[in-house]
DNA sequence: ATAGAGATTGCCT
DNA sequence: GGCAATCTCTATA
């Protein structure tokens, strides 16, 4: 029995453009073993069209999973110490993906706390892409895992709808493609990372780059 | 072959 | 706010 009830997202969910899939992943539930977190922040990476994507320069050993079929997990190692997880999207050969940036801890809290000794509050457990992976125990062993398969990490729909008006902003940490508003988050959730970054709601700020 | 930057985090001042 | 930790990949030689 899974730690939380819900329906596994089908392959067809992931087989669309990452920019369509990303906002729909908000409020879905990432599950690994007995641990689960509700996804509240994501970013889309669009492969060949996107200079910020790892896949922009083509196929490498590291990005192989991104070029494969949708519905698999692309887990990469960065800064010499951190793992980050993406849901591979689009048809095979199109290297697009959605980076899972933050979550609300739902199940397996004690295991998350054990995995993240630096966390001092519950909101420190999953409030960042590398924190989320560390809390759920996702590392290189999960790279390429089939999210639609019966075992391993997966993503569930537990009935909570996606936000009708998610927060929207430029992606965090990237040096190129900063004009692209491809980061979505659940407005007001304390687990969302980068609260200090400028963010806007699609309706409240129709123009970009004009804020002081 | 070697150097530098990177889809980050946590500890320091 | 600054910066170290330290693997993968790219650029340059």
Coordinates of C-alpha atoms (C1' of nucleotides) in Angstrom, one line a residue:
Chain A
X1 CA 0.0 0.0 0.0
X2 CA 1.3 3.4 -0.9
X3 CA 1.8 6.0 1.8
X4 CA -0.9 8.2 0.3
X5 CA -4.0 7.3 -1.7
X6 CA -4.2 8.4 -5.3
X7 CA -4.1 7.5 -8.9
X8 CA -0.8 7.1 -10.8
X9 CA -0.4 9.6 -13.6
X10 CA -0.5 7.8 -17.0
X11 CA 2.2 8.0 -19.6
X12 CA 0.0 10.2 -21.7
X13 CA 0.1 12.9 -19.0
X14 CA 3.9 13.3 -19.5
X15 CA 3.8 12.9 -23.3
X16 CA 3.0 16.6 -23.9
X17 CA 5.1 19.7 -24.0
X18 CA 6.9 20.3 -20.7
X19 CA 5.5 23.8 -20.5
X20 CA 2.0 22.3 -20.5
X21 CA 2.8 19.5 -18.1
X22 CA 4.7 21.7 -15.6
X23 CA 1.8 23.7 -14.1
X24 CA -0.4 20.6 -14.1
X25 CA 2.1 18.9 -11.8
X26 CA 1.4 21.4 -9.1
X27 CA -0.5 19.8 -6.2
X28 CA 0.3 16.3 -7.5
X29 CA 2.1 13.9 -5.1
X30 CA 5.7 12.7 -5.5
X31 CA 6.1 9.3 -3.8
X32 CA 9.2 7.3 -3.1
X33 CA 9.0 4.4 -0.8
X34 CA 7.1 5.4 2.4
X35 CA 7.8 9.1 1.8
X36 CA 5.6 11.5 -0.1
X37 CA 5.4 15.3 -0.8
X38 CA 2.9 17.4 -2.6
X39 CA 4.6 19.3 -5.5
X40 CA 4.3 23.1 -5.1
X41 CA 7.0 24.4 -7.4
X42 CA 8.2 23.3 -10.8
X43 CA 10.2 24.6 -13.8
X44 CA 10.0 23.6 -17.5
X45 CA 13.1 22.9 -19.6
X46 CA 12.6 22.6 -23.3
X47 CA 15.6 20.8 -24.6
X48 CA 16.9 21.9 -28.0
X49 CA 15.1 25.3 -27.9
X50 CA 16.2 26.2 -24.5
X51 CA 19.7 27.4 -23.7
X52 CA 19.2 26.8 -20.0
X53 CA 18.5 23.1 -20.5
X54 CA 21.2 20.4 -20.0
X55 CA 20.0 19.0 -23.3
X56 CA 20.7 22.2 -25.3
X57 CA 24.1 21.0 -26.3
X58 CA 22.8 17.6 -27.4
X59 CA 23.0 14.0 -26.1
X60 CA 25.6 13.3 -23.3
X61 CA 25.8 10.3 -20.9
X62 CA 24.2 12.5 -18.3
X63 CA 21.3 13.6 -20.4
X64 CA 20.5 10.3 -22.0
X65 CA 17.3 9.8 -20.0
X66 CA 16.0 13.2 -21.1
X67 CA 16.1 12.1 -24.7
X68 CA 14.2 8.9 -23.9
X69 CA 10.5 8.3 -23.6
X70 CA 8.3 10.4 -21.3
X71 CA 7.2 9.5 -17.8
X72 CA 10.7 8.6 -16.6
X73 CA 12.7 10.4 -13.9
X74 CA 15.8 12.4 -15.0
X75 CA 18.0 12.7 -11.9
X76 CA 21.2 14.7 -12.2
X77 CA 24.1 15.5 -9.9
X78 CA 25.2 19.1 -9.6
X79 CA 27.6 21.3 -7.6
X80 CA 29.5 18.2 -6.6
X81 CA 27.0 17.2 -4.0
X82 CA 23.3 17.6 -4.9
X83 CA 20.8 15.5 -6.7
X84 CA 17.8 17.1 -8.5
X85 CA 14.8 15.3 -10.1
X86 CA 12.8 16.0 -13.3
X87 CA 9.9 14.3 -15.0
X88 CA 10.8 13.6 -18.6
X89 CA 8.1 15.0 -21.0
X90 CA 7.3 15.1 -24.7
X91 CA 7.8 12.3 -27.3
X92 CA 10.9 10.2 -27.4
X93 CA 13.8 12.1 -28.9
X94 CA 12.5 15.5 -27.6
X95 CA 14.6 16.2 -24.5
X96 CA 12.1 18.3 -22.5
X97 CA 11.6 17.9 -18.7
X98 CA 10.0 19.4 -15.7
X99 CA 12.3 20.1 -12.7
X100 CA 10.5 19.3 -9.4
X101 CA 11.7 22.2 -7.2
X102 CA 9.7 22.0 -3.9
X103 CA 7.1 20.0 -2.0
X104 CA 5.0 19.9 1.1
X105 CA 5.9 16.9 3.2
X106 CA 2.9 14.5 3.4
X107 CA 4.2 11.1 4.6
X108 CA 7.4 9.6 6.0
X109 CA 8.3 12.7 7.9
X110 CA 10.6 10.9 10.3
X111 CA 12.5 9.4 7.4
X112 CA 12.8 12.8 5.8
X113 CA 14.1 14.4 9.0
X114 CA 16.7 11.6 9.3
X115 CA 17.7 12.2 5.6
X116 CA 18.0 15.9 6.1
X117 CA 19.8 16.6 9.4
X118 CA 20.3 20.3 8.4
X119 CA 16.6 20.9 8.4
X120 CA 15.4 22.7 11.4
X121 CA 11.7 23.0 10.5
X122 CA 9.3 21.1 8.4
X123 CA 9.5 23.7 5.7
X124 CA 13.2 23.1 5.4
X125 CA 12.7 19.5 4.4
X126 CA 11.5 19.8 0.8
X127 CA 11.8 23.6 0.0
X128 CA 14.3 23.3 -2.9
X129 CA 15.1 20.9 -5.8
X130 CA 18.0 19.2 -4.0
X131 CA 16.3 19.3 -0.6
X132 CA 13.3 17.5 -2.1
X133 CA 15.5 14.7 -3.5
X134 CA 17.4 14.4 -0.3
X135 CA 14.2 14.3 1.8
X136 CA 12.6 11.6 -0.4
X137 CA 15.8 9.6 -0.8
X138 CA 16.0 10.2 -4.5
X139 CA 19.5 9.9 -5.9
X140 CA 21.4 8.6 -8.9
X141 CA 19.9 5.1 -8.3
X142 CA 16.5 6.6 -9.4
X143 CA 17.8 8.1 -12.6
X144 CA 15.8 6.7 -15.5
X145 CA 13.2 5.2 -13.2
X146 CA 9.8 4.7 -14.8
X147 CA 7.2 6.9 -13.0
X148 CA 4.4 4.9 -14.6
X149 CA 5.8 1.5 -13.5
X150 CA 4.6 -0.4 -10.5
X151 CA 7.8 0.1 -8.5
X152 CA 10.1 2.9 -7.5
X153 CA 9.4 6.6 -7.5
X154 CA 6.1 7.8 -8.9
X155 CA 3.7 10.7 -9.1
X156 CA 0.0 10.5 -7.9
X157 CA -3.1 12.5 -8.4
X158 CA -4.9 12.4 -5.1
X159 CA -7.8 14.6 -6.3
X160 CA -6.5 18.0 -5.3
X161 CA -6.8 20.2 -8.4
X162 CA -4.0 22.3 -9.9
X163 CA -4.2 25.9 -8.9
X164 CA -6.4 28.0 -11.2
X165 CA -3.9 30.8 -10.9
X166 CA -0.5 29.5 -10.1
X167 CA 2.4 31.9 -9.4
X168 CA 4.6 32.4 -12.4
X169 CA 8.2 33.7 -12.8
X170 CA 11.5 33.3 -14.5
X171 CA 13.4 30.2 -13.6
X172 CA 15.8 30.3 -10.6
X173 CA 19.5 29.9 -10.8
X174 CA 19.8 29.9 -14.6
X175 CA 22.0 32.4 -16.4
X176 CA 20.4 32.1 -19.8
X177 CA 16.8 32.0 -20.9
X178 CA 16.0 34.3 -18.1
X179 CA 13.3 36.0 -20.1
X180 CA 11.2 32.8 -20.2
X181 CA 8.6 32.7 -17.5
X182 CA 8.7 28.9 -17.1
X183 CA 8.6 28.5 -13.3
X184 CA 5.2 27.8 -11.7
X185 CA 4.4 27.6 -8.0
X186 CA 1.5 27.4 -5.6
X187 CA 1.1 31.0 -4.4
X188 CA 1.7 31.5 -0.7
X189 CA 3.0 28.1 0.1
X190 CA 5.8 28.4 2.6
X191 CA 7.7 25.4 1.0
X192 CA 8.2 27.2 -2.3
X193 CA 11.8 28.1 -2.7
X194 CA 13.2 31.4 -3.8
X195 CA 10.6 33.5 -2.0
X196 CA 13.0 36.4 -2.3
X197 CA 12.9 36.2 -6.1
X198 CA 10.5 38.5 -8.0
X199 CA 7.4 36.5 -8.8
X200 CA 4.2 37.5 -10.3
X201 CA 0.7 36.2 -10.9
X202 CA -0.4 35.9 -14.5
X203 CA -3.2 38.4 -13.9
X204 CA -1.8 40.8 -11.4
X205 CA 1.3 41.6 -13.5
X206 CA 0.6 41.4 -17.2
X207 CA 3.9 43.0 -18.2
X208 CA 7.3 41.5 -17.6
X209 CA 10.5 43.3 -16.7
X210 CA 8.9 46.6 -15.7
X211 CA 8.9 46.1 -11.9
X212 CA 11.3 48.4 -10.0
Chain B
dA1 C1' 45.2 18.0 -20.4
dT2 C1' 43.6 21.7 -17.8
dA3 C1' 40.5 25.3 -16.3
dG4 C1' 35.9 27.3 -15.3
dA5 C1' 31.0 27.3 -14.8
dG6 C1' 26.9 25.1 -13.2
dA7 C1' 18.8 23.9 -13.0
dT8 C1' 22.2 24.3 -4.9
dT9 C1' 22.7 24.3 -0.2
dG10 C1' 24.4 25.5 4.4
dC11 C1' 27.5 27.8 7.3
dC12 C1' 30.2 31.9 8.0
dT13 C1' 30.7 37.0 9.0
Chain C
dG1 C1' 25.5 38.9 2.0
dG2 C1' 29.7 35.9 0.9
dC3 C1' 31.7 31.5 -0.1
dA4 C1' 33.0 26.6 0.1
dA5 C1' 31.9 21.8 -1.1
dT6 C1' 33.4 19.0 -5.3
dC7 C1' 31.1 16.0 -9.8
dT8 C1' 30.0 16.6 -14.9
dC9 C1' 30.4 18.8 -18.9
dT10 C1' 32.3 22.4 -22.2
dA11 C1' 35.8 25.2 -24.0
dT12 C1' 40.4 26.0 -25.0
dA13 C1' 45.3 24.2 -25.9

